[in-house]
Amino acid sequence: MILNRHFCIMVLSAIFIVTVIWWQQPVNVVTAMAAGGYVDDSHQLVKQCFQKMDYRQFDLAKDFMTEDAQKEISILEQRLKNNPFLSMRRIEIQNINPGTFLVKTIWGSSIEPQEEANYLVEVDYADIGLIITSIKAI
C-alpha cells in the first residue's frame, strides 16, 4: 500500500498544503490583503484614500483617517453623494514636506464642466501604521 501511486500523490499533496500554510501563515496573508501595501508608503496611502472616496467607498476611506480628518472631508463626501456623476478625472500628489502632501484633483462629470480642487493632506504614524491626520481644502 505504501508504494501505491495514489497514496504517494495524496501524501505529497498533503505535505505541499501544509508547507504552504506554514510558509504563508493566514495572519500574514489576511494582514497583507487588508493593508494592501500602503501601510508603509504615505504617497500610496493618500492616493488610495482619494480613490476610495472617488469609488464612493467612504467607510473604507475613513479607515485611513483620524476622526478630525473625517470631519474635514465630510463636505467632499456629501458632494459626492449628491452628484452620482461626479468623478475624479486626474489626481496629482506632490510631497511638500515629509508627511505633508499637496493633492491636486480635477473633478468632472459628463454633465458639468471640470473643476480643480486642491487639498493639503498631512500623514503621521500611529499604532496601526500610517494614518491621515488632516485634510484641508485650499
Coordinates of N, CA and C in Angstrom, one line a residue:
M1 N 0.8 -1.2 0.0 CA 0.0 0.0 0.0 C 0.9 1.3 0.0
I2 N 2.0 1.2 0.6 CA 2.9 2.4 0.7 C 3.4 2.8 -0.7
L3 N 3.6 1.8 -1.6 CA 4.1 2.1 -2.9 C 2.9 2.4 -3.9
N4 N 1.7 2.4 -3.5 CA 0.6 2.8 -4.3 C 0.8 4.2 -4.8
R5 N 0.6 4.5 -6.1 CA 0.9 5.8 -6.6 C -0.2 6.8 -6.1
H6 N -1.4 6.4 -5.9 CA -2.5 7.3 -5.4 C -2.2 7.7 -4.0
F7 N -1.7 6.8 -3.2 CA -1.3 7.1 -1.8 C -0.2 8.1 -1.8
C8 N 0.8 7.9 -2.6 CA 2.0 8.8 -2.7 C 1.6 10.2 -3.1
I9 N 0.7 10.3 -4.1 CA 0.2 11.6 -4.6 C -0.5 12.3 -3.4
M10 N -1.3 11.6 -2.7 CA -2.1 12.2 -1.6 C -1.1 12.7 -0.5
V11 N -0.1 11.9 -0.2 CA 0.8 12.3 0.8 C 1.6 13.5 0.4
L12 N 2.1 13.5 -0.9 CA 2.8 14.7 -1.4 C 1.9 15.9 -1.4
S13 N 0.6 15.8 -1.8 CA -0.3 16.9 -1.8 C -0.5 17.4 -0.4
A14 N -0.6 16.5 0.6 CA -0.8 17.0 2.0 C 0.4 17.7 2.5
I15 N 1.6 17.2 2.1 CA 2.9 17.9 2.5 C 3.0 19.3 1.9
F16 N 2.6 19.4 0.6 CA 2.6 20.6 -0.1 C 1.7 21.6 0.6
I17 N 0.4 21.2 0.9 CA -0.5 22.1 1.5 C 0.0 22.6 2.9
V18 N 0.5 21.7 3.7 CA 1.0 22.0 5.0 C 2.2 23.0 4.9
T19 N 3.0 22.8 3.9 CA 4.2 23.7 3.7 C 3.7 25.1 3.3
V20 N 2.7 25.2 2.4 CA 2.2 26.5 2.0 C 1.6 27.2 3.2
I21 N 0.8 26.5 4.0 CA 0.2 27.1 5.1 C 1.2 27.5 6.2
W22 N 2.2 26.7 6.3 CA 3.3 27.0 7.3 C 4.1 28.2 6.8
W23 N 4.4 28.2 5.5 CA 5.2 29.3 5.0 C 4.5 30.6 4.9
Q24 N 3.2 30.6 4.5 CA 2.4 31.8 4.4 C 1.3 31.6 5.5
Q25 N 1.6 32.1 6.7 CA 0.6 31.9 7.7 C -0.7 32.8 7.4
P26 N -1.8 32.3 7.8 CA -3.0 33.0 7.5 C -3.1 34.5 8.0
V27 N -2.4 34.7 9.1 CA -2.4 36.0 9.7 C -1.7 37.0 8.8
N28 N -0.6 36.5 8.2 CA 0.2 37.3 7.3 C -0.5 37.6 6.0
V29 N -1.2 36.6 5.5 CA -2.0 36.8 4.3 C -3.1 37.8 4.5
V30 N -3.9 37.6 5.5 CA -5.0 38.5 5.8 C -4.6 39.9 6.0
T31 N -3.5 40.1 6.8 CA -2.9 41.4 7.0 C -2.5 42.1 5.7
A32 N -1.8 41.3 4.9 CA -1.4 41.9 3.6 C -2.6 42.3 2.7
M33 N -3.6 41.5 2.7 CA -4.8 41.8 1.9 C -5.5 43.0 2.5
A34 N -5.6 43.1 3.8 CA -6.3 44.3 4.4 C -5.4 45.6 4.2
A35 N -4.1 45.5 4.4 CA -3.3 46.6 4.4 C -3.1 47.1 2.9
G36 N -2.9 46.1 2.0 CA -2.7 46.4 0.6 C -1.4 47.1 0.2
G37 N -0.5 47.1 1.0 CA 0.8 47.7 0.7 C 1.0 49.1 0.9
Y38 N 0.1 49.8 1.4 CA 0.2 51.3 1.6 C 0.4 51.6 3.1
V39 N 0.6 50.6 3.9 CA 0.8 50.9 5.3 C 2.2 51.7 5.5
D40 N 3.2 51.4 4.7 CA 4.5 52.0 4.9 C 4.7 53.1 3.9
D41 N 3.9 53.3 3.0 CA 4.1 54.3 1.9 C 3.0 55.4 2.0
S42 N 3.4 56.6 2.5 CA 2.4 57.6 2.7 C 1.8 58.1 1.4
H43 N 2.6 58.1 0.3 CA 2.1 58.6 -1.0 C 1.0 57.6 -1.5
Q44 N 1.2 56.3 -1.3 CA 0.2 55.4 -1.7 C -1.1 55.5 -0.8
L45 N -0.8 55.8 0.5 CA -2.0 55.9 1.4 C -2.9 57.0 1.0
V46 N -2.3 58.2 0.6 CA -3.1 59.3 0.2 C -3.8 59.0 -1.1
K47 N -3.1 58.4 -2.0 CA -3.7 58.0 -3.3 C -4.9 57.1 -3.1
Q48 N -4.7 56.0 -2.3 CA -5.7 55.1 -2.1 C -6.9 55.7 -1.4
C49 N -6.7 56.6 -0.5 CA -7.8 57.3 0.2 C -8.7 58.1 -0.8
F50 N -8.0 58.8 -1.6 CA -8.8 59.6 -2.6 C -9.5 58.7 -3.6
Q51 N -8.9 57.6 -4.0 CA -9.5 56.6 -4.9 C -10.8 56.0 -4.2
K52 N -10.7 55.7 -3.0 CA -11.8 55.1 -2.2 C -12.9 56.1 -2.2
M53 N -12.6 57.4 -2.0 CA -13.6 58.4 -2.0 C -14.3 58.5 -3.4
D54 N -13.5 58.5 -4.4 CA -14.0 58.5 -5.8 C -14.9 57.3 -6.1
Y55 N -14.6 56.2 -5.6 CA -15.4 55.0 -5.8 C -16.6 54.9 -4.8
R56 N -16.8 56.0 -4.0 CA -17.9 56.1 -3.1 C -17.8 55.0 -2.0
Q57 N -16.6 54.6 -1.7 CA -16.3 53.6 -0.6 C -15.9 54.5 0.7
F58 N -16.8 55.2 1.2 CA -16.5 56.2 2.2 C -16.0 55.5 3.5
D59 N -16.6 54.4 3.9 CA -16.2 53.7 5.1 C -14.8 53.2 5.0
L60 N -14.4 52.7 3.8 CA -13.0 52.2 3.6 C -12.0 53.4 3.6
A61 N -12.5 54.5 3.1 CA -11.6 55.7 3.0 C -11.4 56.3 4.5
K62 N -12.5 56.2 5.3 CA -12.4 56.7 6.6 C -11.5 55.9 7.5
D63 N -11.2 54.6 7.1 CA -10.3 53.8 7.9 C -8.9 54.3 7.8
F64 N -8.6 55.1 6.8 CA -7.2 55.7 6.6 C -7.1 57.0 7.4
M65 N -8.1 57.5 8.0 CA -8.1 58.9 8.6 C -8.4 58.8 10.1
T66 N -7.9 59.9 10.8 CA -8.3 60.1 12.1 C -9.7 60.8 12.1
E67 N -10.3 60.9 13.3 CA -11.7 61.5 13.4 C -11.7 62.9 13.0
D68 N -10.6 63.7 13.3 CA -10.5 65.1 12.8 C -10.5 65.2 11.3
A69 N -9.8 64.3 10.6 CA -9.7 64.4 9.2 C -11.1 63.9 8.6
Q70 N -11.8 63.0 9.3 CA -13.1 62.6 8.8 C -14.1 63.7 8.8
K71 N -14.0 64.6 9.8 CA -14.9 65.7 9.9 C -14.6 66.7 8.8
E72 N -13.3 66.9 8.5 CA -12.9 67.9 7.4 C -13.3 67.4 6.1
I73 N -13.3 66.1 5.8 CA -13.6 65.6 4.5 C -15.1 65.4 4.3
S74 N -15.9 65.6 5.3 CA -17.4 65.4 5.2 C -18.0 66.2 4.1
I75 N -17.5 67.4 3.8 CA -18.0 68.3 2.7 C -17.8 67.6 1.4
L76 N -16.7 67.0 1.1 CA -16.4 66.3 -0.1 C -17.3 65.1 -0.2
E77 N -17.4 64.4 0.9 CA -18.3 63.2 0.9 C -19.7 63.5 0.5
Q78 N -20.2 64.6 1.1 CA -21.6 65.0 0.8 C -21.8 65.4 -0.6
R79 N -20.8 66.1 -1.1 CA -20.8 66.5 -2.6 C -20.8 65.3 -3.5
L80 N -20.1 64.3 -3.2 CA -20.0 63.1 -4.0 C -21.3 62.3 -3.9
K81 N -21.9 62.3 -2.7 CA -23.2 61.6 -2.5 C -24.3 62.3 -3.3
N82 N -24.3 63.6 -3.3 CA -25.3 64.4 -4.0 C -25.2 64.3 -5.5
N83 N -24.1 64.1 -6.1 CA -23.9 64.1 -7.5 C -23.3 62.7 -7.9
P84 N -24.1 61.8 -8.3 CA -23.5 60.4 -8.7 C -22.7 60.4 -9.9
F85 N -22.8 61.5 -10.7 CA -22.0 61.5 -12.0 C -20.6 62.1 -11.8
L86 N -20.4 62.7 -10.7 CA -19.1 63.4 -10.4 C -18.0 62.3 -10.1
S87 N -16.9 62.5 -10.8 CA -15.8 61.5 -10.6 C -14.5 62.3 -10.7
M88 N -13.4 61.6 -10.2 CA -12.1 62.2 -10.3 C -11.5 61.9 -11.6
R89 N -11.2 62.9 -12.4 CA -10.6 62.7 -13.7 C -9.0 62.6 -13.6
R90 N -8.4 63.3 -12.7 CA -7.0 63.2 -12.5 C -6.6 63.6 -11.1
I91 N -5.6 62.9 -10.6 CA -5.0 63.3 -9.3 C -3.5 63.4 -9.4
E92 N -3.0 64.4 -8.8 CA -1.6 64.7 -8.7 C -1.2 64.9 -7.3
I93 N -0.2 64.1 -6.8 CA 0.2 64.2 -5.4 C 1.6 64.7 -5.4
Q94 N 1.8 65.9 -4.7 CA 3.2 66.4 -4.6 C 3.6 66.4 -3.1
N95 N 4.8 66.0 -2.9 CA 5.3 65.9 -1.5 C 5.9 67.3 -1.1
I96 N 5.3 68.0 -0.2 CA 5.8 69.3 0.2 C 6.9 69.1 1.3
N97 N 6.5 68.4 2.4 CA 7.4 68.1 3.5 C 7.2 66.6 3.8
P98 N 8.1 66.0 4.6 CA 7.9 64.7 5.0 C 6.5 64.6 5.8
G99 N 5.6 63.9 5.3 CA 4.3 63.8 5.9 C 3.3 64.8 5.5
T100 N 3.6 65.7 4.6 CA 2.7 66.7 4.1 C 2.6 66.6 2.6
F101 N 1.4 66.6 2.0 CA 1.2 66.4 0.6 C 0.2 67.5 0.1
L102 N 0.5 67.9 -1.1 CA -0.4 68.8 -1.8 C -1.1 67.9 -2.9
V103 N -2.4 67.7 -2.8 CA -3.1 66.9 -3.7 C -4.0 67.7 -4.6
K104 N -3.7 67.7 -5.9 CA -4.4 68.4 -6.9 C -5.3 67.4 -7.6
T105 N -6.6 67.7 -7.5 CA -7.6 66.8 -8.2 C -8.4 67.6 -9.2
I106 N -8.7 66.9 -10.3 CA -9.7 67.5 -11.3 C -10.9 66.6 -11.3
W107 N -12.0 67.3 -10.9 CA -13.3 66.6 -10.8 C -14.1 67.0 -12.0
G108 N -15.0 66.1 -12.4 CA -15.8 66.4 -13.5 C -16.9 65.4 -13.7
S109 N -17.8 65.7 -14.6 CA -18.8 64.7 -15.0 C -19.2 64.9 -16.4
S110 N -20.0 64.0 -16.9 CA -20.4 64.2 -18.3 C -21.4 65.4 -18.5
I111 N -22.0 65.8 -17.4 CA -22.9 66.9 -17.5 C -22.3 68.3 -17.2
E112 N -21.5 68.3 -16.1 CA -20.9 69.5 -15.6 C -19.4 69.7 -16.1
P113 N -19.0 70.9 -16.2 CA -17.6 71.1 -16.7 C -16.6 70.7 -15.5
Q114 N -15.4 70.5 -15.9 CA -14.3 70.0 -15.0 C -13.9 71.2 -14.1
E115 N -13.6 70.9 -12.8 CA -13.1 71.9 -11.9 C -12.0 71.3 -11.1
E116 N -11.1 72.1 -10.7 CA -9.9 71.7 -9.9 C -10.2 72.0 -8.4
A117 N -9.7 71.0 -7.6 CA -9.8 71.2 -6.2 C -8.4 70.8 -5.6
N118 N -7.9 71.6 -4.7 CA -6.6 71.3 -4.1 C -6.8 71.0 -2.6
Y119 N -6.1 70.0 -2.1 CA -6.2 69.6 -0.7 C -4.8 69.5 -0.1
L120 N -4.6 70.0 1.1 CA -3.4 69.8 1.9 C -3.6 68.7 2.8
V121 N -2.8 67.6 2.7 CA -3.0 66.4 3.4 C -1.8 66.1 4.3
E122 N -2.0 65.9 5.6 CA -1.0 65.6 6.5 C -1.1 64.1 6.9
V123 N 0.0 63.4 6.9 CA 0.1 62.0 7.3 C 1.1 61.8 8.4
D124 N 0.7 61.0 9.4 CA 1.6 60.8 10.5 C 1.5 59.3 10.9
Y125 N 2.5 58.8 11.7 CA 2.5 57.5 12.2 C 1.6 57.3 13.4
A126 N 0.9 56.2 13.5 CA 0.0 55.8 14.6 C 0.3 54.4 15.0
D127 N -0.4 53.9 15.9 CA -0.2 52.5 16.4 C -0.4 51.5 15.2
I128 N -1.4 51.8 14.4 CA -1.7 50.8 13.3 C -0.9 51.1 12.0
G129 N 0.0 52.0 12.0 CA 0.8 52.4 10.8 C 0.6 53.8 10.4
L130 N 0.7 54.1 9.2 CA 0.4 55.5 8.7 C -1.1 55.8 8.7
I131 N -1.4 57.0 9.0 CA -2.8 57.5 9.1 C -2.8 59.0 8.7
I132 N -3.9 59.3 8.0 CA -4.1 60.7 7.6 C -4.7 61.5 8.8
T133 N -4.0 62.5 9.2 CA -4.4 63.3 10.4 C -5.2 64.5 10.0
S134 N -5.0 65.1 8.8 CA -5.7 66.3 8.4 C -5.8 66.3 6.9
I135 N -7.0 66.8 6.4 CA -7.2 67.0 5.0 C -7.9 68.4 5.0
K136 N -7.3 69.4 4.3 CA -7.8 70.7 4.3 C -7.9 71.2 2.8
A137 N -9.1 71.6 2.4 CA -9.3 72.2 1.1 C -8.6 73.5 1.0
I138 N -7.8 73.8 -0.1 CA -7.2 75.1 -0.2 C -7.9 75.8 -1.4

